XYZ file of C-alpha atoms in Angstrom:
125
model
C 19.563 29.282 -4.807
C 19.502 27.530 -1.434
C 22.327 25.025 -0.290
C 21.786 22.370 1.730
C 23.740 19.135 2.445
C 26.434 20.247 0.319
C 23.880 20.901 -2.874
C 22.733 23.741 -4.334
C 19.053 23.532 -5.322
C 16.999 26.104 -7.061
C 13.773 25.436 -5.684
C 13.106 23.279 -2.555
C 10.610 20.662 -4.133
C 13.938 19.347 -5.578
C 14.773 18.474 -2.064
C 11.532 16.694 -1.746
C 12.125 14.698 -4.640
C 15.368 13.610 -3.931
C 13.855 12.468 -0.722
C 11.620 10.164 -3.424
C 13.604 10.050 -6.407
C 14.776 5.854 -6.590
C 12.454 3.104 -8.412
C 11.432 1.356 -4.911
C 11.329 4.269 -2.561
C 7.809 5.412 -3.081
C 6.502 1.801 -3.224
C 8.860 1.459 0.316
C 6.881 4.135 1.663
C 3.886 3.380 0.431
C 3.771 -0.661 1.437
C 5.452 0.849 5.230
C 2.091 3.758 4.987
C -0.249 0.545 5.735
C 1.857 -1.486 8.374
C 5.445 -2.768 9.492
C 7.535 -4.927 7.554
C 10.554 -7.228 8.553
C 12.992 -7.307 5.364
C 12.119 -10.176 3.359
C 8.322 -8.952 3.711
C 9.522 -5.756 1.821
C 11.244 -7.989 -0.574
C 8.275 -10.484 -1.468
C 6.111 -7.310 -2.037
C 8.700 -5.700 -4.805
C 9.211 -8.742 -7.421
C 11.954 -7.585 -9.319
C 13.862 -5.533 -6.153
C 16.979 -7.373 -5.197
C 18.417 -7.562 -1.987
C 21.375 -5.102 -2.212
C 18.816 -2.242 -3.874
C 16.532 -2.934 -1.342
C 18.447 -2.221 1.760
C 20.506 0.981 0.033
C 16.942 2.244 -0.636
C 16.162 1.300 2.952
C 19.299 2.854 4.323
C 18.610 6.311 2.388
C 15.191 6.362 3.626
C 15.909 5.874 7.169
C 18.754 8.590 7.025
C 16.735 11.005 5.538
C 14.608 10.568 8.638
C 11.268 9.115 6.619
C 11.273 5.645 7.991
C 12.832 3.803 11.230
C 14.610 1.036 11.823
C 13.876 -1.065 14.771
C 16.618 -4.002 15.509
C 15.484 -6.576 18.549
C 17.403 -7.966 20.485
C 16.965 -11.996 19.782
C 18.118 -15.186 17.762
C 17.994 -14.709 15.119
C 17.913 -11.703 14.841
C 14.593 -9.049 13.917
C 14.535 -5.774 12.362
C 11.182 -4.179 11.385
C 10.848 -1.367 9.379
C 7.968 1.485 9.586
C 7.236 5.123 8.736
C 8.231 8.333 11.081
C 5.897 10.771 11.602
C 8.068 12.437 8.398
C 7.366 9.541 6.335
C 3.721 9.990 7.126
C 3.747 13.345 6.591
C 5.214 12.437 3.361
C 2.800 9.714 2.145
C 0.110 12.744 1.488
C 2.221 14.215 -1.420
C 2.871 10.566 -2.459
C -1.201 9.643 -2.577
C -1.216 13.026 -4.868
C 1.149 11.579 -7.207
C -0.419 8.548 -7.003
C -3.882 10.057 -8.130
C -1.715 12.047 -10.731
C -0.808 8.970 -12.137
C -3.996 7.266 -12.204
C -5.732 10.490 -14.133
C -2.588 10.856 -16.473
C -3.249 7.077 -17.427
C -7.230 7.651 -18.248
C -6.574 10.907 -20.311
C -3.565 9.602 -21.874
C -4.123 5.588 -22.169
C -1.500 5.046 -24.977
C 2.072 6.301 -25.844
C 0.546 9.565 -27.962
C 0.032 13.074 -26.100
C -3.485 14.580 -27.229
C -3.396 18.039 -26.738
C -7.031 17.973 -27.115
C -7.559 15.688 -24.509
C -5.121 18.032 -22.314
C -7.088 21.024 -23.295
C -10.562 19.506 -22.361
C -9.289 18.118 -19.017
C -8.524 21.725 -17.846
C -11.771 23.221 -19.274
C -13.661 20.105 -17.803
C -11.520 20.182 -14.496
């Protein structure tokens, strides 16, 4: 058991996803992995991501230390958003799942598990 931040986890990949878990935060990181974004950038990108689940997703992900938040100084006023060496750090495990995904899709490209499929995928590697 391990506690941290007033949690008890068993293992500490749950902390990692945690870090992830939230429909728009690995699409966040992964949009913020290629270049900074002002706000409504982040918004146009994520069709379906409203304004209010956008910035508590933003706001998680810059306490949790993965992205920054950089607010200038002018009218009106600027804020870009970009990754921390974290969030970069990050963004490996993220291209993983990513590639995951993409095989998962091939082997599996309909609702129905094949075990045979599953079977010659780990004989085939």
């Amino acid at each position: 058991m391990i506690e941290y931040r007033n949690s008890v986890f068993l293992c500490t990949s749950e902390i990692t996803l945690g870090l992830i878990s939230g429909k728009w935060k690995p699409l966040i990181l992964s949009h913020l992995s290629k270049q900074t974004y002002r706000f409504n950038e982040l918004l146009k990108l994520m069709p379906g991501a409203t304004q209010k689940m956008l910035t508590v997703q933003l706001r998680d992900l810059e306490n949790d230390g993965l992205i920054a938040r950089k607010v200038y100084a002018v009218v009106p006023p600027k804020v870009e958003y970009s990754l921390t060496q974290l969030g970069e750090a990050l963004m490996v495990i993220l291209i993983q799942l990513r590639d995951f995904g993409t095989d998962y899709m091939r082997l599996f490209p309909d609702d129905e598990l094949h075990p045979s499929a599953i079977q010659e995928h780990e004989v085939n590697g």
